[in-house]
Coordinates of C-alpha atoms in Angstrom, one line a residue:
M1 CA -36.2 33.7 -120.4
Q2 CA -39.2 35.7 -119.8
D3 CA -41.5 32.9 -120.7
E4 CA -39.1 30.0 -118.3
V5 CA -39.5 32.6 -115.4
N6 CA -43.4 33.2 -116.3
Q7 CA -44.1 29.3 -116.5
K8 CA -42.4 28.4 -113.5
V9 CA -44.1 30.7 -111.1
V10 CA -47.7 30.5 -110.6
T11 CA -49.7 33.0 -109.2
L12 CA -53.3 32.8 -107.9
C13 CA -55.1 36.0 -106.7
I14 CA -58.8 35.5 -105.5
N15 CA -60.5 38.9 -104.0
G16 CA -62.8 38.3 -101.4
G17 CA -62.1 38.3 -97.1
K18 CA -63.2 34.9 -96.7
I19 CA -62.5 32.2 -98.8
S20 CA -64.6 28.7 -99.2
A21 CA -63.4 25.5 -100.3
R22 CA -65.6 25.8 -103.2
I23 CA -64.2 29.2 -104.4
L24 CA -60.7 28.0 -104.2
K25 CA -61.6 24.5 -105.6
D26 CA -63.4 26.6 -108.5
A27 CA -59.9 28.9 -108.6
L28 CA -57.3 26.0 -109.0
A29 CA -59.9 23.9 -111.8
K30 CA -59.2 27.4 -113.7
L31 CA -55.6 27.5 -113.3
L32 CA -55.4 23.6 -114.1
K33 CA -57.3 24.5 -117.4
K34 CA -54.9 27.5 -118.6
M35 CA -52.2 25.2 -117.6
E36 CA -53.4 22.6 -119.9
Q37 CA -54.1 24.8 -122.4
M38 CA -50.1 26.4 -122.5
E39 CA -48.8 22.7 -122.9
R40 CA -51.2 22.2 -125.9
Q41 CA -50.2 25.2 -127.2
K42 CA -46.1 24.7 -126.6
L43 CA -47.0 20.8 -128.2
Q44 CA -48.0 22.3 -131.2
E45 CA -45.7 24.5 -131.4
L46 CA -42.9 22.3 -131.4
K47 CA -45.0 19.7 -134.6
I48 CA -45.1 23.0 -136.5
N49 CA -40.8 23.7 -135.9
R50 CA -40.4 20.0 -136.7
K51 CA -42.6 20.2 -139.8
E52 CA -40.5 23.2 -140.9
K53 CA -37.1 21.7 -140.0
G54 CA -38.0 18.6 -142.2
A55 CA -37.3 14.9 -140.7
V56 CA -36.0 13.8 -138.0
S57 CA -32.0 14.4 -138.5
Y58 CA -30.0 11.1 -137.9
H59 CA -26.5 10.4 -136.7
G60 CA -24.0 7.3 -137.6
K61 CA -24.5 4.7 -139.9
Q62 CA -27.4 5.5 -142.3
S63 CA -29.2 4.8 -145.3
M64 CA -28.5 6.0 -148.4
E65 CA -31.7 7.9 -148.7
K66 CA -31.6 8.9 -144.9
L67 CA -28.4 10.7 -145.6
M68 CA -29.5 12.5 -148.8
K69 CA -32.6 14.0 -146.8
Q70 CA -30.9 15.9 -145.3
N71 CA -29.9 18.2 -148.1
C72 CA -26.0 18.0 -147.8
Q73 CA -23.7 17.2 -150.7
L74 CA -22.0 13.9 -150.1
T75 CA -18.6 12.4 -150.6
N76 CA -17.1 9.0 -150.6
I77 CA -14.1 6.8 -150.1
E78 CA -13.4 3.7 -151.7
V79 CA -12.4 1.0 -149.3
T80 CA -11.3 -2.7 -149.8
D81 CA -11.5 -4.2 -146.8
G82 CA -13.9 -6.6 -146.2
N83 CA -13.9 -5.8 -142.2
I84 CA -15.5 -2.2 -142.6
K85 CA -17.6 -2.9 -139.6
S86 CA -14.8 -2.7 -137.3
F87 CA -14.6 1.4 -138.7
E88 CA -17.9 2.4 -137.3
K89 CA -16.5 2.4 -134.0
Y90 CA -14.4 5.1 -135.0
A91 CA -17.3 7.0 -137.0
R92 CA -19.1 7.1 -134.1
K93 CA -16.1 8.2 -131.9
Y94 CA -16.2 11.1 -134.7
G95 CA -20.0 11.7 -134.6
I96 CA -19.6 11.3 -138.5
D97 CA -23.5 10.3 -140.4
F98 CA -21.9 7.9 -142.9
S99 CA -23.3 5.2 -145.2
L100 CA -21.5 2.2 -146.6
K101 CA -22.6 0.9 -149.8
K102 CA -21.0 -2.6 -151.1
D103 CA -20.1 -3.0 -154.9
N104 CA -19.9 -6.7 -155.9
S105 CA -19.3 -5.5 -159.6
M106 CA -15.6 -6.4 -158.6
S107 CA -13.9 -9.6 -158.1
P108 CA -13.1 -8.9 -154.6
P109 CA -15.8 -6.6 -153.2
R110 CA -15.3 -2.8 -152.9
Y111 CA -17.0 -0.8 -150.2
Y112 CA -18.2 2.9 -150.4
V113 CA -18.3 4.9 -147.5
F114 CA -20.1 7.9 -148.1
F115 CA -20.6 10.9 -146.1
K116 CA -21.4 14.7 -145.7
A117 CA -19.0 16.9 -147.8
R118 CA -18.5 19.4 -145.0
D119 CA -17.4 16.4 -142.6
V120 CA -13.9 16.1 -145.3
D121 CA -11.5 16.8 -142.3
V122 CA -12.7 14.7 -139.8
M123 CA -13.2 11.7 -142.1
T124 CA -9.6 11.6 -142.6
A125 CA -8.9 12.2 -139.1
A126 CA -11.2 8.9 -138.3
F127 CA -10.0 7.1 -141.3
K128 CA -5.9 7.4 -140.3
E129 CA -7.0 6.2 -136.9
Y130 CA -8.5 3.2 -138.3
T131 CA -6.0 2.3 -140.9
G132 CA -3.4 3.1 -137.8
K133 CA -5.1 0.5 -135.5
Q134 CA -5.4 -2.2 -137.9
L135 CA -1.7 -2.1 -139.2
S136 CA -0.6 -2.3 -135.6
K137 CA -2.9 -5.2 -135.3
G138 CA -1.4 -7.2 -138.3
K139 CA 2.4 -6.5 -136.8
K140 CA 1.3 -8.4 -133.6
P141 CA 1.9 -12.2 -133.3
S142 CA -1.4 -13.5 -132.7
I143 CA -2.1 -14.9 -128.8
R144 CA -2.5 -18.5 -129.9
K145 CA 1.0 -18.4 -131.6
K146 CA 2.7 -17.0 -128.4
L147 CA 1.1 -20.1 -126.2
M148 CA 2.3 -22.1 -128.7
L149 CA 5.9 -21.2 -128.3
A150 CA 5.3 -21.1 -124.6
K151 CA 4.3 -24.8 -124.6
E152 CA 7.5 -25.7 -126.6
R153 CA 9.7 -23.7 -124.3
M154 CA 8.5 -25.6 -121.2
A155 CA 8.6 -29.0 -122.9
K156 CA 12.0 -28.3 -123.8
H157 CA 12.7 -27.3 -120.1
R158 CA 11.2 -29.9 -118.3
E159 CA 13.0 -32.7 -120.9
R160 CA 16.5 -31.1 -119.5
E161 CA 15.2 -31.3 -116.1
K162 CA 14.9 -35.1 -117.1
T163 CA 18.2 -35.4 -118.2
R164 CA 19.7 -33.8 -115.5
Q165 CA 18.4 -36.3 -113.0
K166 CA 19.4 -39.3 -115.2
D167 CA 23.0 -37.8 -115.2
R168 CA 23.1 -37.6 -111.5
G169 CA 22.3 -41.1 -110.7
P170 CA 20.1 -42.1 -107.8
E171 CA 20.4 -39.8 -104.6
H172 CA 21.0 -41.6 -101.6

């Protein structure tokens, strides 16, 4: 914290009674040079820290290679649903790092979701929410079916109105 305070406060001390423009210009040039040196040192420290940490950590859907480079134990869940793309929404919501692999050796292709072993609890929660939503979608009737039923009801209603008018006869 002290470093941040030191970096934000700039002091410029010049000894002398009268300051000419040339002296002030030289002093400011030295100050700027010192600030640039400090900035370069920070960038070098950041580069060293990144090298020590390894590669940049990725989040969300990623390749198996990137997931393995994070030096974590991996586990997987087998999924038979071909619409696995919709699962990504829930994985992002829960902040899961995962990779999808397709196994074509079976007649209906199976999908494997690989993720970090420490995320097992989070993964099961996301998967429960995903399957719950998928099941509730299956129970809902489609909008097209609802529209067709509404059209049929309207057609029947119109026919009844026409027959009522015919039964009454011409109105005078």
